[in-house]
mmCIF file of C-alpha atoms and ligand atoms in Angstrom:
data_model
loop_
_atom_site.group_PDB
_atom_site.id
_atom_site.type_symbol
_atom_site.label_atom_id
_atom_site.label_comp_id
_atom_site.label_asym_id
_atom_site.label_seq_id
_atom_site.Cartn_x
_atom_site.Cartn_y
_atom_site.Cartn_z
ATOM 1 C CA MET A 1 -7.648 17.567 117.602
ATOM 2 C CA PHE A 2 -9.884 14.480 117.790
ATOM 3 C CA ASP A 3 -10.154 13.202 121.350
ATOM 4 C CA ALA A 4 -12.857 10.590 121.461
ATOM 5 C CA GLU A 5 -12.150 9.649 125.101
ATOM 6 C CA ALA A 6 -13.417 13.071 126.114
ATOM 7 C CA ILE A 7 -16.338 13.518 123.746
ATOM 8 C CA VAL A 8 -17.894 10.138 123.032
ATOM 9 C CA ASP A 9 -21.135 9.691 124.879
ATOM 10 C CA GLN A 10 -22.604 6.389 125.952
ATOM 11 C CA ALA A 11 -25.121 6.246 123.103
ATOM 12 C CA THR A 12 -22.386 6.610 120.471
ATOM 13 C CA ARG A 13 -20.236 3.976 122.133
ATOM 14 C CA LYS A 14 -23.219 1.652 122.176
ATOM 15 C CA ALA A 15 -23.845 2.350 118.502
ATOM 16 C CA LEU A 16 -20.229 1.460 117.675
ATOM 17 C CA PHE A 17 -20.364 -1.752 119.734
ATOM 18 C CA ALA A 18 -23.596 -2.619 117.919
ATOM 19 C CA ARG A 19 -21.868 -2.175 114.544
ATOM 20 C CA VAL A 20 -19.038 -4.468 115.689
ATOM 21 C CA ARG A 21 -21.597 -7.106 116.584
ATOM 22 C CA ARG A 22 -23.621 -6.628 113.411
ATOM 23 C CA HIS A 23 -20.633 -6.956 111.096
ATOM 24 C CA THR A 24 -18.524 -9.571 112.923
ATOM 25 C CA GLY A 25 -20.588 -11.142 115.708
ATOM 26 C CA ILE A 26 -17.881 -10.041 118.153
ATOM 27 C CA ASP A 27 -19.276 -9.254 121.581
ATOM 28 C CA MET A 28 -17.750 -5.990 122.852
ATOM 29 C CA ALA A 29 -18.834 -4.104 125.931
ATOM 30 C CA ASP A 30 -17.729 -0.933 127.699
ATOM 31 C CA ARG A 31 -14.535 -2.463 129.080
ATOM 32 C CA LYS A 32 -13.383 -2.786 125.458
ATOM 33 C CA TRP A 33 -13.928 0.876 124.652
ATOM 34 C CA THR A 34 -10.256 1.876 124.972
ATOM 35 C CA LEU A 35 -9.294 -0.955 122.623
ATOM 36 C CA LEU A 36 -11.948 -0.045 120.068
ATOM 37 C CA HIS A 37 -11.196 3.665 120.270
ATOM 38 C CA GLY A 38 -7.466 2.966 119.848
ATOM 39 C CA ARG A 39 -8.202 1.061 116.654
ATOM 40 C CA LEU A 40 -10.774 3.402 115.146
ATOM 41 C CA ARG A 41 -9.216 6.786 115.859
ATOM 42 C CA ARG A 42 -6.588 6.341 113.132
ATOM 43 C CA ARG A 43 -9.347 5.565 110.659
ATOM 44 C CA LEU A 44 -11.166 8.746 111.590
ATOM 45 C CA GLN A 45 -7.961 10.680 111.122
ATOM 46 C CA ALA A 46 -7.373 9.048 107.732
ATOM 47 C CA LEU A 47 -10.892 10.045 106.660
ATOM 48 C CA SER A 48 -10.478 13.560 108.161
ATOM 49 C CA LEU A 49 -13.558 13.030 110.319
ATOM 50 C CA SER A 50 -13.866 14.794 113.643
ATOM 51 C CA SER A 51 -16.529 12.709 115.365
ATOM 52 C CA TYR A 52 -17.751 9.142 115.647
ATOM 53 C CA GLY A 53 -21.198 10.384 114.666
ATOM 54 C CA ASP A 54 -19.772 11.331 111.262
ATOM 55 C CA TYR A 55 -17.932 8.013 111.098
ATOM 56 C CA LEU A 56 -21.115 6.036 111.801
ATOM 57 C CA ALA A 57 -22.788 7.819 108.887
ATOM 58 C CA VAL A 58 -19.920 6.807 106.578
ATOM 59 C CA LEU A 59 -19.912 3.244 107.896
ATOM 60 C CA ASP A 60 -23.643 2.831 107.414
ATOM 61 C CA SER A 61 -23.533 4.006 103.816
ATOM 62 C CA SER A 62 -20.414 2.272 102.485
ATOM 63 C CA THR A 63 -19.692 -1.431 102.110
ATOM 64 C CA VAL A 64 -16.055 -0.538 101.414
ATOM 65 C CA GLU A 65 -15.891 1.125 104.827
ATOM 66 C CA VAL A 66 -17.472 -1.948 106.409
ATOM 67 C CA GLY A 67 -14.462 -3.904 105.078
ATOM 68 C CA HIS A 68 -12.031 -1.435 106.673
ATOM 69 C CA PHE A 69 -14.046 -1.540 109.885
ATOM 70 C CA ILE A 70 -13.854 -5.349 110.045
ATOM 71 C CA ASP A 71 -10.110 -5.234 109.382
ATOM 72 C CA MET A 72 -9.716 -2.805 112.288
ATOM 73 C CA VAL A 73 -11.967 -4.314 114.930
ATOM 74 C CA THR A 74 -10.741 -7.901 114.641
ATOM 75 C CA THR A 75 -7.779 -9.220 116.630
ATOM 76 C CA ASN A 76 -5.613 -11.195 114.241
ATOM 77 C CA GLU A 77 -2.812 -12.475 116.460
ATOM 78 C CA THR A 78 -1.449 -15.852 115.325
ATOM 79 C CA SER A 79 1.821 -17.744 114.904
ATOM 80 C CA PHE A 80 3.284 -20.831 113.270
ATOM 81 C CA PHE A 81 2.613 -24.053 115.219
ATOM 82 C CA ARG A 82 0.677 -22.174 117.908
ATOM 83 C CA THR A 83 -0.094 -24.465 120.879
ATOM 84 C CA PRO A 84 2.486 -27.258 120.340
ATOM 85 C CA ARG A 85 0.383 -30.053 121.854
ATOM 86 C CA ILE A 86 -2.181 -29.727 119.056
ATOM 87 C CA TRP A 87 0.488 -30.350 116.449
ATOM 88 C CA ASP A 88 1.836 -33.309 118.433
ATOM 89 C CA TYR A 89 -1.692 -34.721 118.491
ATOM 90 C CA LEU A 90 -2.050 -34.285 114.739
ATOM 91 C CA TRP A 91 1.277 -35.974 114.052
ATOM 92 C CA ASN A 92 1.059 -38.825 116.566
ATOM 93 C CA ASP A 93 -2.670 -39.607 116.587
ATOM 94 C CA PHE A 94 -4.821 -37.893 113.992
ATOM 95 C CA LEU A 95 -2.762 -38.360 110.828
ATOM 96 C CA PRO A 96 -1.892 -42.064 111.309
ATOM 97 C CA ALA A 97 -5.517 -42.887 112.199
ATOM 98 C CA TRP A 98 -6.994 -40.853 109.339
ATOM 99 C CA TYR A 99 -4.568 -42.364 106.840
ATOM 100 C CA ALA A 100 -5.247 -45.902 108.038
ATOM 101 C CA GLY A 101 -8.968 -45.430 107.420
ATOM 102 C CA ASN A 102 -8.856 -43.283 104.271
ATOM 103 C CA ALA A 103 -5.883 -44.350 102.156
ATOM 104 C CA GLY A 104 -6.207 -42.962 98.632
ATOM 105 C CA SER A 105 -8.491 -40.071 99.696
ATOM 106 C CA THR A 106 -7.593 -36.402 100.050
ATOM 107 C CA LEU A 107 -7.574 -35.045 103.600
ATOM 108 C CA GLN A 108 -9.722 -31.922 103.728
ATOM 109 C CA MET A 109 -8.836 -29.362 106.367
ATOM 110 C CA TRP A 110 -10.442 -26.031 107.152
ATOM 111 C CA SER A 111 -8.631 -23.295 109.057
ATOM 112 C CA ALA A 112 -11.805 -21.448 109.961
ATOM 113 C CA ALA A 113 -10.336 -18.249 111.428
ATOM 114 C CA ALA A 114 -7.131 -18.314 109.466
ATOM 115 C CA SER A 115 -5.922 -14.753 110.024
ATOM 116 C CA THR A 116 -2.616 -14.266 108.158
ATOM 117 C CA GLY A 117 -2.285 -17.960 107.298
ATOM 118 C CA GLU A 118 0.293 -19.263 109.771
ATOM 119 C CA GLU A 119 -2.099 -21.959 111.019
ATOM 120 C CA ALA A 120 -2.901 -23.196 107.496
ATOM 121 C CA TYR A 121 0.759 -23.261 106.457
ATOM 122 C CA SER A 122 1.810 -24.989 109.700
ATOM 123 C CA ALA A 123 -0.679 -27.743 108.860
ATOM 124 C CA ALA A 124 0.613 -27.860 105.283
ATOM 125 C CA MET A 125 4.187 -28.342 106.518
ATOM 126 C CA LEU A 126 3.128 -31.140 108.835
ATOM 127 C CA PHE A 127 1.133 -32.816 106.071
ATOM 128 C CA GLU A 128 4.073 -32.527 103.667
ATOM 129 C CA GLU A 129 6.248 -34.313 106.231
ATOM 130 C CA PHE A 130 3.631 -37.035 106.510
ATOM 131 C CA ARG A 131 3.525 -37.294 102.722
ATOM 132 C CA GLN A 132 7.195 -38.063 102.642
ATOM 133 C CA LYS A 133 6.475 -41.207 104.601
ATOM 134 C CA HIS A 134 3.254 -42.036 102.749
ATOM 135 C CA THR A 135 3.562 -40.906 99.141
ATOM 136 C CA ASP A 136 -0.107 -41.515 98.281
ATOM 137 C CA PHE A 137 -1.256 -39.174 101.057
ATOM 138 C CA ASN A 138 -2.807 -35.983 99.736
ATOM 139 C CA TYR A 139 -4.411 -32.957 101.386
ATOM 140 C CA ARG A 140 -6.151 -29.685 100.707
ATOM 141 C CA ILE A 141 -6.464 -26.788 103.118
ATOM 142 C CA LEU A 142 -9.018 -23.993 103.025
ATOM 143 C CA GLY A 143 -8.259 -20.894 105.089
ATOM 144 C CA THR A 144 -11.098 -18.454 105.749
ATOM 145 C CA ASP A 145 -11.445 -15.312 107.795
ATOM 146 C CA ILE A 146 -13.820 -12.400 107.976
ATOM 147 C CA ALA A 147 -10.995 -9.865 107.585
ATOM 148 C CA GLN A 148 -9.699 -9.350 104.053
ATOM 149 C CA ARG A 149 -6.456 -7.589 105.023
ATOM 150 C CA VAL A 150 -5.102 -10.622 106.880
ATOM 151 C CA LEU A 151 -6.224 -13.069 104.203
ATOM 152 C CA ASP A 152 -4.252 -11.082 101.642
ATOM 153 C CA VAL A 153 -1.103 -11.754 103.674
ATOM 154 C CA GLY A 154 -1.848 -15.478 103.716
ATOM 155 C CA GLY A 155 -2.595 -15.457 100.001
ATOM 156 C CA VAL A 156 0.755 -13.899 99.187
ATOM 157 C CA GLY A 157 2.467 -16.222 101.691
ATOM 158 C CA THR A 158 5.381 -13.916 102.460
ATOM 159 C CA TYR A 159 6.352 -13.365 106.086
ATOM 160 C CA LEU A 160 8.685 -10.950 107.808
ATOM 161 C CA GLY A 161 11.558 -12.167 109.971
ATOM 162 C CA ARG A 162 9.696 -11.498 113.222
ATOM 163 C CA ASN A 163 6.804 -13.681 112.053
ATOM 164 C CA VAL A 164 9.060 -16.689 111.530
ATOM 165 C CA GLU A 165 11.201 -16.222 114.667
ATOM 166 C CA GLY A 166 9.187 -18.777 116.643
ATOM 167 C CA LEU A 167 9.331 -21.238 113.772
ATOM 168 C CA GLN A 168 13.072 -20.731 113.492
ATOM 169 C CA LYS A 169 13.488 -21.578 117.170
ATOM 170 C CA ALA A 170 11.039 -24.473 117.389
ATOM 171 C CA ARG A 171 11.409 -26.129 113.974
ATOM 172 C CA PRO A 172 14.410 -24.646 112.127
ATOM 173 C CA ALA A 173 14.515 -27.517 109.633
ATOM 174 C CA MET A 174 10.983 -26.692 108.484
ATOM 175 C CA LEU A 175 11.802 -23.034 107.949
ATOM 176 C CA GLU A 176 14.774 -24.087 105.866
ATOM 177 C CA LYS A 177 12.801 -26.619 103.865
ATOM 178 C CA TYR A 178 9.515 -24.843 103.215
ATOM 179 C CA PHE A 179 10.434 -21.158 102.922
ATOM 180 C CA GLN A 180 12.508 -19.227 100.481
ATOM 181 C CA PRO A 181 14.373 -16.316 102.109
ATOM 182 C CA ASP A 182 14.370 -13.097 100.143
ATOM 183 C CA GLY A 183 16.114 -10.248 101.956
ATOM 184 C CA VAL A 184 14.023 -9.514 105.043
ATOM 185 C CA THR A 185 11.132 -11.788 104.075
ATOM 186 C CA HIS A 186 10.478 -15.511 103.854
ATOM 187 C CA ALA A 187 8.184 -16.771 101.104
ATOM 188 C CA VAL A 188 6.229 -20.011 101.459
ATOM 189 C CA ALA A 189 7.515 -22.572 98.945
ATOM 190 C CA PRO A 190 5.198 -23.006 95.924
ATOM 191 C CA SER A 191 4.898 -26.755 96.675
ATOM 192 C CA LEU A 192 3.223 -25.866 99.977
ATOM 193 C CA ARG A 193 1.295 -22.902 98.657
ATOM 194 C CA ALA A 194 -0.333 -25.097 95.994
ATOM 195 C CA HIS A 195 -2.311 -26.995 98.637
ATOM 196 C CA VAL A 196 -3.778 -23.957 100.398
ATOM 197 C CA THR A 197 -6.509 -21.538 99.310
ATOM 198 C CA PHE A 198 -7.866 -18.544 101.179
ATOM 199 C CA ARG A 199 -11.191 -16.771 100.988
ATOM 200 C CA THR A 200 -13.389 -14.547 103.127
ATOM 201 C CA HIS A 201 -16.105 -16.078 105.200
ATOM 202 C CA ASN A 202 -18.146 -14.950 108.188
ATOM 203 C CA LEU A 203 -18.524 -17.795 110.683
ATOM 204 C CA TYR A 204 -22.084 -16.635 111.432
ATOM 205 C CA GLN A 205 -23.002 -17.997 108.012
ATOM 206 C CA ARG A 206 -22.841 -21.520 106.624
ATOM 207 C CA LEU A 207 -19.829 -22.090 104.403
ATOM 208 C CA LYS A 208 -20.821 -22.179 100.733
ATOM 209 C CA ASP A 209 -18.665 -25.152 99.815
ATOM 210 C CA PRO A 210 -19.812 -28.739 99.328
ATOM 211 C CA THR A 211 -16.671 -30.129 100.980
ATOM 212 C CA ARG A 212 -17.170 -32.098 104.175
ATOM 213 C CA PHE A 213 -13.995 -31.410 106.135
ATOM 214 C CA ASP A 214 -12.121 -34.117 108.044
ATOM 215 C CA LEU A 215 -10.351 -31.624 110.287
ATOM 216 C CA VAL A 216 -11.352 -28.118 111.326
ATOM 217 C CA MET A 217 -9.277 -25.651 113.305
ATOM 218 C CA LEU A 218 -11.532 -23.095 114.963
ATOM 219 C CA ARG A 219 -8.957 -21.671 117.294
ATOM 220 C CA ASN A 220 -8.854 -18.457 119.284
ATOM 221 C CA VAL A 221 -11.988 -17.011 117.777
ATOM 222 C CA LEU A 222 -14.861 -18.414 119.897
ATOM 223 C CA ILE A 223 -13.569 -16.282 122.797
ATOM 224 C CA TYR A 224 -14.814 -13.181 120.974
ATOM 225 C CA PHE A 225 -18.434 -14.388 120.776
ATOM 226 C CA ASP A 226 -21.113 -14.690 123.456
ATOM 227 C CA GLU A 227 -22.548 -18.125 124.283
ATOM 228 C CA ALA A 228 -25.412 -17.918 121.787
ATOM 229 C CA GLY A 229 -22.956 -16.779 119.123
ATOM 230 C CA GLN A 230 -20.615 -19.656 119.912
ATOM 231 C CA GLU A 231 -23.458 -22.136 119.541
ATOM 232 C CA THR A 232 -24.476 -20.636 116.176
ATOM 233 C CA VAL A 233 -20.918 -20.634 114.864
ATOM 234 C CA LEU A 234 -20.211 -24.170 116.058
ATOM 235 C CA GLU A 235 -23.345 -25.498 114.397
ATOM 236 C CA ASN A 236 -22.509 -23.697 111.144
ATOM 237 C CA VAL A 237 -19.023 -25.206 111.217
ATOM 238 C CA ARG A 238 -20.307 -28.651 112.135
ATOM 239 C CA GLN A 239 -22.580 -28.630 109.088
ATOM 240 C CA SER A 240 -19.444 -28.543 106.917
ATOM 241 C CA MET A 241 -17.756 -31.417 108.718
ATOM 242 C CA ALA A 242 -17.631 -35.096 107.822
ATOM 243 C CA SER A 243 -19.045 -37.655 110.186
ATOM 244 C CA LYS A 244 -16.683 -38.091 113.169
ATOM 245 C CA ALA A 245 -14.449 -35.296 111.879
ATOM 246 C CA VAL A 246 -12.173 -33.589 114.381
ATOM 247 C CA LEU A 247 -12.562 -30.029 115.650
ATOM 248 C CA LEU A 248 -9.678 -28.241 117.368
ATOM 249 C CA VAL A 249 -10.246 -25.140 119.493
ATOM 250 C CA GLY A 250 -7.863 -22.656 121.107
ATOM 251 C CA GLU A 251 -6.004 -22.944 124.383
ATOM 252 C CA SER A 252 -8.466 -20.884 126.416
ATOM 253 C CA GLU A 253 -11.573 -22.277 124.727
ATOM 254 C CA SER A 254 -13.896 -25.077 125.759
ATOM 255 C CA LEU A 255 -17.286 -26.321 124.599
ATOM 256 C CA ASN A 256 -18.150 -27.669 128.039
ATOM 257 C CA ARG A 257 -20.770 -25.128 129.004
ATOM 258 C CA ILE A 258 -22.577 -24.773 125.700
ATOM 259 C CA ARG A 259 -24.892 -27.008 123.688
ATOM 260 C CA THR A 260 -23.238 -28.392 120.569
ATOM 261 C CA GLY A 261 -23.231 -31.428 118.321
ATOM 262 C CA PHE A 262 -19.651 -32.241 119.304
ATOM 263 C CA THR A 263 -18.299 -34.792 121.733
ATOM 264 C CA TYR A 264 -15.272 -34.164 123.910
ATOM 265 C CA GLN A 265 -12.141 -36.192 123.133
ATOM 266 C CA GLN A 266 -9.288 -34.470 124.966
ATOM 267 C CA PRO A 267 -8.683 -30.873 126.063
ATOM 268 C CA LEU A 268 -9.070 -28.682 122.920
ATOM 269 C CA ILE A 269 -10.090 -31.679 120.796
ATOM 270 C CA TYR A 270 -13.688 -32.558 119.844
ATOM 271 C CA ARG A 271 -15.430 -34.781 117.338
ATOM 272 C CA ASN A 272 -18.543 -34.258 115.240
ATOM 273 C CA ALA A 273 -21.046 -36.416 117.079
ATOM 274 C CA ASP A 274 -23.328 -36.808 114.060
ATOM 275 C CA ALA A 275 -22.510 -40.140 112.470
ATOM 276 C CA SER A 276 -24.753 -39.337 109.482
ATOM 277 C CA ALA A 277 -23.249 -35.905 108.641
HETATM 278 C C1 LIG B 301 -6.861 -14.351 117.145
HETATM 279 S S1 LIG B 301 -7.096 -14.775 115.461
HETATM 280 C C2 LIG B 301 -6.852 -16.521 115.492
HETATM 281 C C3 LIG B 301 -5.996 -16.999 114.353
HETATM 282 C C4 LIG B 301 -5.671 -18.502 114.370
HETATM 283 N N1 LIG B 301 -6.862 -19.320 114.289
HETATM 284 C C5 LIG B 301 -4.887 -18.868 115.591
HETATM 285 O O1 LIG B 301 -5.429 -19.487 116.506
HETATM 286 O O2 LIG B 301 -3.710 -18.506 115.665
HETATM 287 C C6 LIG B 301 -8.876 -14.643 115.322
HETATM 288 C C7 LIG B 301 -9.356 -14.463 113.886
HETATM 289 O O3 LIG B 301 -10.763 -14.640 113.845
HETATM 290 C C8 LIG B 301 -11.276 -13.773 112.852
HETATM 291 N N2 LIG B 301 -12.719 -13.555 113.064
HETATM 292 C C9 LIG B 301 -13.335 -12.798 114.005
HETATM 293 N N3 LIG B 301 -14.664 -12.833 113.853
HETATM 294 C C10 LIG B 301 -14.911 -13.638 112.794
HETATM 295 C C11 LIG B 301 -16.108 -14.070 112.134
HETATM 296 N N4 LIG B 301 -17.317 -13.688 112.553
HETATM 297 N N5 LIG B 301 -15.976 -14.891 111.086
HETATM 298 C C12 LIG B 301 -14.759 -15.295 110.646
HETATM 299 N N6 LIG B 301 -13.601 -14.920 111.219
HETATM 300 C C13 LIG B 301 -13.681 -14.100 112.291
HETATM 301 C C14 LIG B 301 -10.449 -12.517 113.001
HETATM 302 O O4 LIG B 301 -10.467 -11.710 111.843
HETATM 303 C C15 LIG B 301 -9.061 -13.083 113.326
HETATM 304 O O5 LIG B 301 -8.227 -13.145 112.204
#
């Protein structure tokens, strides 16, 4: 029976933490060992491996295994309309101001740690509502994540009942309007789906896309990186943003203590400071 708690020495743990950092940029230390072990042990069982030493050898020789590893070590928690005040800000402030200054253009949004797509589709629903008031308003949303497994869920756009419970409580009319129930699942309506694309991307690299985004959600992902990592990721993201574009971060995230090219607007809301971007 594989019992890594008992047999994994410090050097092997360090080697595993180093692989997490190498492949995702996520900063894990000893206090995260139980979490990491809990996630990896099932993989070892699936591969019929009896030690992490053997697993490291597989990981280091297989890009397919690197994909599985990334899927396992990332935390993908998300929900529709997470952090209500952000969505109120978008509806009351951002959208009217953007539309006033850019009528006839397409709003470009990037959900930069999209997980299973709830954030991207929440934005799409809000934008669709705005479009009903302003018929020439158009938008495109790119959702990216380092983990393929979660992106596949977003790409299919089909959610189980428990994933839409919060939406049902908070915005039942939207669930009714933008999802098609099918037994135990709810499928995103094709009209919404048509505006959203998903693809893999590691935030430690620059996005290979010429688009300069007007709005970027980089929420609940900076917390996994150390300060230097946060600065690298923020600069990479900023390089893909339009001048004065808006960046939204997660509830427990702040750019206050790090050096970035963003200026503070309100809690969780920043702007690209580079007027020439
Ligand atoms: C907790 S989820 C946040 C989802 C969504 N933004 C939200 O706030 O609800 C964090 C996501 O960041 C992704 N992630 C972690 N490291 C990443 C990296 N280096 N590049 C891109 N995505 C990463 C994870 O795979 C995960 O899906």
